[in-house]
PDB file of N, CA and C in Angstrom:
ATOM      1  N   PRO M 114     199.305  -9.157  76.380  1.00  0.00           N
ATOM      2  CA  PRO M 114     200.131  -8.445  76.287  1.00  0.00           C
ATOM      3  C   PRO M 114     200.367  -7.983  77.242  1.00  0.00           C
ATOM      4  N   ARG M 115     201.504  -7.907  78.095  1.00  0.00           N
ATOM      5  CA  ARG M 115     201.682  -7.289  79.022  1.00  0.00           C
ATOM      6  C   ARG M 115     202.104  -5.278  78.314  1.00  0.00           C
ATOM      7  N   SER M 116     201.741  -4.338  79.444  1.00  0.00           N
ATOM      8  CA  SER M 116     202.257  -3.372  79.522  1.00  0.00           C
ATOM      9  C   SER M 116     203.828  -2.986  79.644  1.00  0.00           C
ATOM     10  N   PRO M 117     204.045  -2.211  78.793  1.00  0.00           N
ATOM     11  CA  PRO M 117     205.450  -1.349  78.233  1.00  0.00           C
ATOM     12  C   PRO M 117     206.385  -1.656  79.546  1.00  0.00           C
ATOM     13  N   ILE M 118     207.397  -1.412  80.278  1.00  0.00           N
ATOM     14  CA  ILE M 118     207.870  -1.552  81.426  1.00  0.00           C
ATOM     15  C   ILE M 118     208.976  -0.506  80.472  1.00  0.00           C
ATOM     16  N   GLU M 119     209.167   0.785  81.473  1.00  0.00           N
ATOM     17  CA  GLU M 119     210.522   1.863  81.181  1.00  0.00           C
ATOM     18  C   GLU M 119     211.463   1.532  82.231  1.00  0.00           C
ATOM     19  N   VAL M 120     212.837   1.731  81.789  1.00  0.00           N
ATOM     20  CA  VAL M 120     214.635   1.939  82.394  1.00  0.00           C
ATOM     21  C   VAL M 120     214.927   2.534  82.123  1.00  0.00           C
ATOM     22  N   THR M 121     215.918   2.930  82.966  1.00  0.00           N
ATOM     23  CA  THR M 121     217.222   3.579  82.575  1.00  0.00           C
ATOM     24  C   THR M 121     217.917   2.636  81.904  1.00  0.00           C
ATOM     25  N   ALA M 122     218.430   3.297  80.166  1.00  0.00           N
ATOM     26  CA  ALA M 122     219.585   2.750  80.210  1.00  0.00           C
ATOM     27  C   ALA M 122     220.625   1.933  81.000  1.00  0.00           C
ATOM     28  N   GLY M 123     220.870   0.333  80.456  1.00  0.00           N
ATOM     29  CA  GLY M 123     222.382   0.152  81.447  1.00  0.00           C
ATOM     30  C   GLY M 123     221.727  -0.325  82.991  1.00  0.00           C
ATOM     31  N   THR M 124     220.519  -0.800  82.963  1.00  0.00           N
ATOM     32  CA  THR M 124     219.948  -1.239  84.023  1.00  0.00           C
ATOM     33  C   THR M 124     219.955  -2.675  83.902  1.00  0.00           C
ATOM     34  N   ASN M 125     220.091  -3.724  84.915  1.00  0.00           N
ATOM     35  CA  ASN M 125     220.317  -4.625  84.441  1.00  0.00           C
ATOM     36  C   ASN M 125     218.632  -5.990  84.281  1.00  0.00           C
ATOM     37  N   LEU M 126     218.844  -6.282  83.030  1.00  0.00           N
ATOM     38  CA  LEU M 126     217.359  -6.850  83.031  1.00  0.00           C
ATOM     39  C   LEU M 126     216.801  -7.393  84.174  1.00  0.00           C
ATOM     40  N   MET M 127     217.713  -8.393  84.336  1.00  0.00           N
ATOM     41  CA  MET M 127     216.697  -9.366  85.578  1.00  0.00           C
ATOM     42  C   MET M 127     216.533  -8.174  86.302  1.00  0.00           C
ATOM     43  N   GLN M 128     216.996  -7.211  87.310  1.00  0.00           N
ATOM     44  CA  GLN M 128     216.347  -6.358  88.105  1.00  0.00           C
ATOM     45  C   GLN M 128     215.415  -6.012  87.812  1.00  0.00           C
ATOM     46  N   ALA M 129     215.631  -5.440  86.431  1.00  0.00           N
ATOM     47  CA  ALA M 129     214.101  -4.615  85.792  1.00  0.00           C
ATOM     48  C   ALA M 129     212.669  -5.159  86.266  1.00  0.00           C
ATOM     49  N   LEU M 130     212.768  -6.463  85.435  1.00  0.00           N
ATOM     50  CA  LEU M 130     211.951  -6.875  85.612  1.00  0.00           C
ATOM     51  C   LEU M 130     211.272  -7.206  87.340  1.00  0.00           C
ATOM     52  N   LEU M 131     212.215  -7.908  87.964  1.00  0.00           N
ATOM     53  CA  LEU M 131     212.236  -8.092  89.356  1.00  0.00           C
ATOM     54  C   LEU M 131     211.351  -6.621  89.621  1.00  0.00           C
ATOM     55  N   ASP M 132     211.839  -5.313  89.588  1.00  0.00           N
ATOM     56  CA  ASP M 132     211.489  -4.315  90.269  1.00  0.00           C
ATOM     57  C   ASP M 132     210.128  -3.989  89.693  1.00  0.00           C
ATOM     58  N   HIS M 133     209.436  -4.088  88.247  1.00  0.00           N
ATOM     59  CA  HIS M 133     207.899  -3.919  88.147  1.00  0.00           C
ATOM     60  C   HIS M 133     207.305  -5.421  88.384  1.00  0.00           C
ATOM     61  N   GLY M 134     207.549  -5.722  89.024  1.00  0.00           N
ATOM     62  CA  GLY M 134     207.323  -7.170  89.568  1.00  0.00           C
ATOM     63  C   GLY M 134     206.398  -8.556  88.677  1.00  0.00           C
ATOM     64  N   LEU M 135     207.350  -8.394  87.723  1.00  0.00           N
ATOM     65  CA  LEU M 135     207.298  -9.827  86.697  1.00  0.00           C
ATOM     66  C   LEU M 135     208.557 -10.428  87.655  1.00  0.00           C
ATOM     67  N   PRO M 136     208.049 -11.559  87.285  1.00  0.00           N
ATOM     68  CA  PRO M 136     208.739 -13.376  88.379  1.00  0.00           C
ATOM     69  C   PRO M 136     210.182 -13.432  87.162  1.00  0.00           C
ATOM     70  N   VAL M 137     210.982 -14.083  87.936  1.00  0.00           N
ATOM     71  CA  VAL M 137     212.522 -14.137  86.838  1.00  0.00           C
ATOM     72  C   VAL M 137     213.293 -15.369  88.059  1.00  0.00           C
ATOM     73  N   ALA M 138     212.818 -16.058  86.842  1.00  0.00           N
ATOM     74  CA  ALA M 138     213.303 -17.910  88.012  1.00  0.00           C
ATOM     75  C   ALA M 138     214.788 -17.685  88.257  1.00  0.00           C
ATOM     76  N   SER M 139     215.448 -18.553  89.480  1.00  0.00           N
ATOM     77  CA  SER M 139     216.864 -17.594  90.098  1.00  0.00           C
ATOM     78  C   SER M 139     216.738 -19.103  91.051  1.00  0.00           C
ATOM     79  N   SER M 140     218.182 -19.412  91.380  1.00  0.00           N
ATOM     80  CA  SER M 140     218.456 -20.236  92.159  1.00  0.00           C
ATOM     81  C   SER M 140     219.956 -19.852  92.490  1.00  0.00           C
ATOM     82  N   CYS M 141     220.286 -19.218  91.945  1.00  0.00           N
ATOM     83  CA  CYS M 141     221.489 -18.450  92.383  1.00  0.00           C
ATOM     84  C   CYS M 141     221.382 -16.134  92.212  1.00  0.00           C
ATOM     85  N   ARG M 142     220.292 -16.062  92.097  1.00  0.00           N
ATOM     86  CA  ARG M 142     219.547 -14.671  92.643  1.00  0.00           C
ATOM     87  C   ARG M 142     220.946 -13.857  91.761  1.00  0.00           C
ATOM     88  N   GLY M 143     220.951 -14.177  90.747  1.00  0.00           N
ATOM     89  CA  GLY M 143     222.021 -13.030  89.974  1.00  0.00           C
ATOM     90  C   GLY M 143     223.415 -12.895  89.536  1.00  0.00           C
ATOM     91  N   ASP M 144     223.787 -14.243  90.585  1.00  0.00           N
ATOM     92  CA  ASP M 144     225.434 -14.102  90.691  1.00  0.00           C
ATOM     93  C   ASP M 144     225.564 -14.899  89.158  1.00  0.00           C
ATOM     94  N   GLY M 145     225.107 -15.135  88.437  1.00  0.00           N
ATOM     95  CA  GLY M 145     225.220 -16.273  86.993  1.00  0.00           C
ATOM     96  C   GLY M 145     225.752 -17.753  87.446  1.00  0.00           C
ATOM     97  N   VAL M 146     225.270 -18.101  87.890  1.00  0.00           N
ATOM     98  CA  VAL M 146     225.893 -19.558  88.028  1.00  0.00           C
ATOM     99  C   VAL M 146     224.358 -20.564  87.222  1.00  0.00           C
ATOM    100  N   CYS M 147     223.569 -20.055  87.896  1.00  0.00           N
ATOM    101  CA  CYS M 147     222.102 -21.370  87.864  1.00  0.00           C
ATOM    102  C   CYS M 147     221.370 -21.468  86.043  1.00  0.00           C
ATOM    103  N   ALA M 148     221.599 -20.296  85.456  1.00  0.00           N
ATOM    104  CA  ALA M 148     221.320 -20.332  83.969  1.00  0.00           C
ATOM    105  C   ALA M 148     219.983 -19.930  83.809  1.00  0.00           C
ATOM    106  N   LYS M 149     218.838 -19.880  85.369  1.00  0.00           N
ATOM    107  CA  LYS M 149     217.614 -20.291  85.148  1.00  0.00           C
ATOM    108  C   LYS M 149     216.756 -19.117  84.872  1.00  0.00           C
ATOM    109  N   CYS M 150     217.554 -17.957  84.841  1.00  0.00           N
ATOM    110  CA  CYS M 150     216.740 -16.668  84.620  1.00  0.00           C
ATOM    111  C   CYS M 150     217.031 -16.212  82.986  1.00  0.00           C
ATOM    112  N   ARG M 151     216.656 -16.437  82.486  1.00  0.00           N
ATOM    113  CA  ARG M 151     216.973 -16.691  80.715  1.00  0.00           C
ATOM    114  C   ARG M 151     215.499 -16.796  80.099  1.00  0.00           C
ATOM    115  N   ILE M 152     215.993 -15.096  79.282  1.00  0.00           N
ATOM    116  CA  ILE M 152     214.758 -14.350  78.866  1.00  0.00           C
ATOM    117  C   ILE M 152     214.875 -14.427  77.605  1.00  0.00           C
ATOM    118  N   GLU M 153     213.654 -14.970  77.146  1.00  0.00           N
ATOM    119  CA  GLU M 153     213.828 -15.192  75.211  1.00  0.00           C
ATOM    120  C   GLU M 153     213.905 -13.028  74.906  1.00  0.00           C
ATOM    121  N   ILE M 154     214.991 -12.828  74.388  1.00  0.00           N
ATOM    122  CA  ILE M 154     214.677 -11.729  73.390  1.00  0.00           C
ATOM    123  C   ILE M 154     213.447 -11.870  71.477  1.00  0.00           C
ATOM    124  N   VAL M 155     212.577 -11.132  72.093  1.00  0.00           N
ATOM    125  CA  VAL M 155     212.066 -11.249  71.054  1.00  0.00           C
ATOM    126  C   VAL M 155     211.669 -10.337  69.604  1.00  0.00           C
ATOM    127  N   SER M 156     212.179  -9.228  70.275  1.00  0.00           N
ATOM    128  CA  SER M 156     212.627  -7.574  69.495  1.00  0.00           C
ATOM    129  C   SER M 156     213.815  -7.032  70.139  1.00  0.00           C
ATOM    130  N   PRO M 157     214.359  -6.676  69.359  1.00  0.00           N
ATOM    131  CA  PRO M 157     215.012  -6.671  68.004  1.00  0.00           C
ATOM    132  C   PRO M 157     215.973  -8.042  68.287  1.00  0.00           C
ATOM    133  N   SER M 158     217.311  -8.363  67.776  1.00  0.00           N
ATOM    134  CA  SER M 158     217.766  -9.147  67.753  1.00  0.00           C
ATOM    135  C   SER M 158     218.798  -9.572  69.546  1.00  0.00           C
ATOM    136  N   ALA M 159     218.627 -10.318  69.869  1.00  0.00           N
ATOM    137  CA  ALA M 159     219.575 -10.604  70.997  1.00  0.00           C
ATOM    138  C   ALA M 159     221.188 -10.272  71.289  1.00  0.00           C
ATOM    139  N   GLN M 160     221.392 -10.061  69.931  1.00  0.00           N
ATOM    140  CA  GLN M 160     222.368  -9.526  69.907  1.00  0.00           C
ATOM    141  C   GLN M 160     222.637  -8.141  69.938  1.00  0.00           C
ATOM    142  N   ASP M 161     221.973  -7.584  69.169  1.00  0.00           N
ATOM    143  CA  ASP M 161     221.671  -6.598  68.769  1.00  0.00           C
ATOM    144  C   ASP M 161     222.237  -5.158  69.776  1.00  0.00           C
ATOM    145  N   PRO M 162     223.841  -4.422  69.402  1.00  0.00           N
ATOM    146  CA  PRO M 162     224.078  -3.544  70.347  1.00  0.00           C
ATOM    147  C   PRO M 162     224.032  -2.553  70.889  1.00  0.00           C
ATOM    148  N   LYS M 163     222.705  -1.910  70.303  1.00  0.00           N
ATOM    149  CA  LYS M 163     221.869  -0.348  70.321  1.00  0.00           C
ATOM    150  C   LYS M 163     220.896  -1.316  71.097  1.00  0.00           C
ATOM    151  N   ALA M 164     220.312  -1.919  71.272  1.00  0.00           N
ATOM    152  CA  ALA M 164     219.317  -2.626  72.246  1.00  0.00           C
ATOM    153  C   ALA M 164     219.903  -3.709  73.705  1.00  0.00           C
ATOM    154  N   LEU M 165     221.021  -3.748  73.917  1.00  0.00           N
ATOM    155  CA  LEU M 165     221.662  -5.065  74.847  1.00  0.00           C
ATOM    156  C   LEU M 165     222.764  -4.881  74.961  1.00  0.00           C
ATOM    157  N   SER M 166     223.387  -5.053  76.202  1.00  0.00           N
ATOM    158  CA  SER M 166     224.934  -5.059  76.341  1.00  0.00           C
ATOM    159  C   SER M 166     225.360  -6.299  75.421  1.00  0.00           C
ATOM    160  N   PRO M 167     227.015  -6.356  75.216  1.00  0.00           N
ATOM    161  CA  PRO M 167     227.248  -7.785  74.638  1.00  0.00           C
ATOM    162  C   PRO M 167     227.569  -8.401  75.357  1.00  0.00           C
ATOM    163  N   GLU M 168     226.646  -9.764  75.254  1.00  0.00           N
ATOM    164  CA  GLU M 168     227.788 -11.022  76.171  1.00  0.00           C
ATOM    165  C   GLU M 168     228.606 -11.053  76.636  1.00  0.00           C
ATOM    166  N   THR M 169     228.571 -11.462  78.052  1.00  0.00           N
ATOM    167  CA  THR M 169     229.925 -11.827  79.019  1.00  0.00           C
ATOM    168  C   THR M 169     230.895 -12.924  78.492  1.00  0.00           C
ATOM    169  N   ASP M 170     231.999 -13.676  79.042  1.00  0.00           N
ATOM    170  CA  ASP M 170     232.347 -14.788  78.826  1.00  0.00           C
ATOM    171  C   ASP M 170     231.483 -15.212  78.916  1.00  0.00           C
ATOM    172  N   LEU M 171     230.883 -15.234  80.947  1.00  0.00           N
ATOM    173  CA  LEU M 171     230.370 -15.910  81.824  1.00  0.00           C
ATOM    174  C   LEU M 171     228.888 -16.466  80.864  1.00  0.00           C
ATOM    175  N   GLU M 172     228.155 -15.541  80.354  1.00  0.00           N
ATOM    176  CA  GLU M 172     226.951 -15.555  78.956  1.00  0.00           C
ATOM    177  C   GLU M 172     227.331 -16.663  78.195  1.00  0.00           C
ATOM    178  N   LYS M 173     228.285 -16.043  77.809  1.00  0.00           N
ATOM    179  CA  LYS M 173     228.828 -17.458  76.427  1.00  0.00           C
ATOM    180  C   LYS M 173     228.992 -18.645  77.035  1.00  0.00           C
ATOM    181  N   PHE M 174     229.660 -18.692  78.445  1.00  0.00           N
ATOM    182  CA  PHE M 174     230.007 -20.166  78.808  1.00  0.00           C
ATOM    183  C   PHE M 174     228.685 -20.555  79.645  1.00  0.00           C
ATOM    184  N   LEU M 175     227.589 -19.929  80.000  1.00  0.00           N
ATOM    185  CA  LEU M 175     226.086 -20.852  80.318  1.00  0.00           C
ATOM    186  C   LEU M 175     225.558 -20.871  78.845  1.00  0.00           C
ATOM    187  N   ARG M 176     225.302 -20.318  77.598  1.00  0.00           N
ATOM    188  CA  ARG M 176     225.082 -20.478  77.127  1.00  0.00           C
ATOM    189  C   ARG M 176     225.207 -21.853  76.475  1.00  0.00           C
ATOM    190  N   GLU M 177     226.637 -22.186  75.877  1.00  0.00           N
ATOM    191  CA  GLU M 177     227.246 -23.323  75.638  1.00  0.00           C
ATOM    192  C   GLU M 177     226.589 -24.193  76.775  1.00  0.00           C
ATOM    193  N   ARG M 178     226.975 -24.385  77.416  1.00  0.00           N
ATOM    194  CA  ARG M 178     226.897 -25.299  79.207  1.00  0.00           C
ATOM    195  C   ARG M 178     224.750 -25.868  79.004  1.00  0.00           C
ATOM    196  N   HIS M 179     224.703 -24.932  78.145  1.00  0.00           N
ATOM    197  CA  HIS M 179     223.361 -25.268  78.805  1.00  0.00           C
ATOM    198  C   HIS M 179     222.113 -25.290  77.412  1.00  0.00           C
ATOM    199  N   GLN M 180     223.555 -25.152  76.473  1.00  0.00           N
ATOM    200  CA  GLN M 180     222.925 -25.158  74.686  1.00  0.00           C
ATOM    201  C   GLN M 180     221.547 -24.160  74.266  1.00  0.00           C
ATOM    202  N   LEU M 181     221.322 -22.983  74.536  1.00  0.00           N
ATOM    203  CA  LEU M 181     221.085 -22.283  74.632  1.00  0.00           C
ATOM    204  C   LEU M 181     220.813 -21.145  73.208  1.00  0.00           C
ATOM    205  N   PRO M 182     219.812 -21.391  72.574  1.00  0.00           N
ATOM    206  CA  PRO M 182     219.500 -20.388  71.206  1.00  0.00           C
ATOM    207  C   PRO M 182     220.221 -18.876  71.268  1.00  0.00           C
ATOM    208  N   SER M 183     220.661 -18.397  69.709  1.00  0.00           N
ATOM    209  CA  SER M 183     220.848 -17.263  70.367  1.00  0.00           C
ATOM    210  C   SER M 183     220.042 -16.403  70.637  1.00  0.00           C
ATOM    211  N   ASN M 184     218.918 -16.590  70.603  1.00  0.00           N
ATOM    212  CA  ASN M 184     217.770 -15.335  71.113  1.00  0.00           C
ATOM    213  C   ASN M 184     217.080 -15.176  72.399  1.00  0.00           C
ATOM    214  N   VAL M 185     218.794 -16.359  73.326  1.00  0.00           N
ATOM    215  CA  VAL M 185     217.655 -16.145  74.723  1.00  0.00           C
ATOM    216  C   VAL M 185     219.037 -15.485  75.389  1.00  0.00           C
ATOM    217  N   ARG M 186     218.886 -14.858  76.411  1.00  0.00           N
ATOM    218  CA  ARG M 186     220.122 -14.196  77.271  1.00  0.00           C
ATOM    219  C   ARG M 186     219.915 -14.596  78.933  1.00  0.00           C
ATOM    220  N   ILE M 187     221.012 -14.323  79.503  1.00  0.00           N
ATOM    221  CA  ILE M 187     220.698 -14.755  80.776  1.00  0.00           C
ATOM    222  C   ILE M 187     220.409 -13.085  81.338  1.00  0.00           C
ATOM    223  N   SER M 188     218.920 -13.549  82.417  1.00  0.00           N
ATOM    224  CA  SER M 188     219.217 -11.812  81.985  1.00  0.00           C
ATOM    225  C   SER M 188     219.702 -11.110  83.460  1.00  0.00           C
ATOM    226  N   CYS M 189     220.165 -11.921  84.159  1.00  0.00           N
ATOM    227  CA  CYS M 189     221.414 -12.146  84.908  1.00  0.00           C
ATOM    228  C   CYS M 189     222.359 -10.890  84.676  1.00  0.00           C
ATOM    229  N   GLN M 190     222.971 -11.029  83.470  1.00  0.00           N
ATOM    230  CA  GLN M 190     224.350 -10.826  82.719  1.00  0.00           C
ATOM    231  C   GLN M 190     224.043  -9.446  81.955  1.00  0.00           C
ATOM    232  N   THR M 191     222.719  -9.482  81.372  1.00  0.00           N
ATOM    233  CA  THR M 191     222.365  -8.581  80.074  1.00  0.00           C
ATOM    234  C   THR M 191     222.039  -7.351  80.727  1.00  0.00           C
ATOM    235  N   HIS M 192     222.726  -5.867  80.114  1.00  0.00           N
ATOM    236  CA  HIS M 192     221.719  -4.750  80.785  1.00  0.00           C
ATOM    237  C   HIS M 192     221.004  -4.480  79.194  1.00  0.00           C
ATOM    238  N   VAL M 193     220.155  -3.393  79.784  1.00  0.00           N
ATOM    239  CA  VAL M 193     219.107  -3.132  78.735  1.00  0.00           C
ATOM    240  C   VAL M 193     219.414  -1.797  78.096  1.00  0.00           C
ATOM    241  N   LEU M 194     219.205  -1.437  77.224  1.00  0.00           N
ATOM    242  CA  LEU M 194     220.234  -0.218  76.382  1.00  0.00           C
ATOM    243  C   LEU M 194     219.308   0.437  75.457  1.00  0.00           C
ATOM    244  N   GLY M 195     218.367   0.037  74.973  1.00  0.00           N
ATOM    245  CA  GLY M 195     217.387   0.311  73.964  1.00  0.00           C
ATOM    246  C   GLY M 195     215.926  -0.653  74.148  1.00  0.00           C
ATOM    247  N   ASP M 196     215.148  -0.346  73.432  1.00  0.00           N
ATOM    248  CA  ASP M 196     213.554  -0.835  73.120  1.00  0.00           C
ATOM    249  C   ASP M 196     213.855  -2.271  73.178  1.00  0.00           C
ATOM    250  N   ILE M 197     213.509  -2.981  73.048  1.00  0.00           N
ATOM    251  CA  ILE M 197     213.757  -4.805  73.635  1.00  0.00           C
ATOM    252  C   ILE M 197     212.013  -4.795  74.002  1.00  0.00           C
ATOM    253  N   THR M 198     211.645  -6.354  73.680  1.00  0.00           N
ATOM    254  CA  THR M 198     210.444  -7.288  74.226  1.00  0.00           C
ATOM    255  C   THR M 198     211.105  -8.751  74.359  1.00  0.00           C
ATOM    256  N   VAL M 199     210.495  -8.521  75.075  1.00  0.00           N
ATOM    257  CA  VAL M 199     211.297 -10.031  75.974  1.00  0.00           C
ATOM    258  C   VAL M 199     209.727 -10.827  75.965  1.00  0.00           C
ATOM    259  N   ASP M 200     209.927 -12.700  76.458  1.00  0.00           N
ATOM    260  CA  ASP M 200     209.011 -13.224  76.693  1.00  0.00           C
ATOM    261  C   ASP M 200     210.141 -14.708  77.189  1.00  0.00           C
ATOM    262  N   THR M 201     209.230 -14.951  78.474  1.00  0.00           N
ATOM    263  CA  THR M 201     209.742 -16.449  78.488  1.00  0.00           C
ATOM    264  C   THR M 201     208.831 -17.948  78.952  1.00  0.00           C
ATOM    265  N   THR M 202     209.128 -18.699  78.871  1.00  0.00           N
ATOM    266  CA  THR M 202     207.909 -19.777  79.216  1.00  0.00           C
ATOM    267  C   THR M 202     207.554 -19.927  80.507  1.00  0.00           C
ATOM    268  N   TYR M 203     207.727 -19.343  81.205  1.00  0.00           N
ATOM    269  CA  TYR M 203     206.487 -19.162  82.653  1.00  0.00           C
ATOM    270  C   TYR M 203     205.859 -18.427  83.588  1.00  0.00           C
ATOM    271  N   TRP M 204     205.719 -17.225  81.998  1.00  0.00           N
ATOM    272  CA  TRP M 204     204.888 -16.059  82.104  1.00  0.00           C
ATOM    273  C   TRP M 204     203.203 -16.434  81.469  1.00  0.00           C
TER     274      TRP M 204
END
């Protein structure tokens, strides 16, 4: 397991991971087009309003378009609000 990283509440999840040297897949550089930056939220729930920002309409569209499970968030569209544990298939 990786060491915890600390970020300021409201920080964009994709940017937080990149800032701490963790790779995030993306071909649109965070513009919310490709959905490659999807990140599995291990805990708490991916929909926990105390831990993560609510899904944007764009994120909901990408979830449906790519048939993503509810525990996956589009990191470029998600802001960290509390303690979370994340994972992805390419780490």
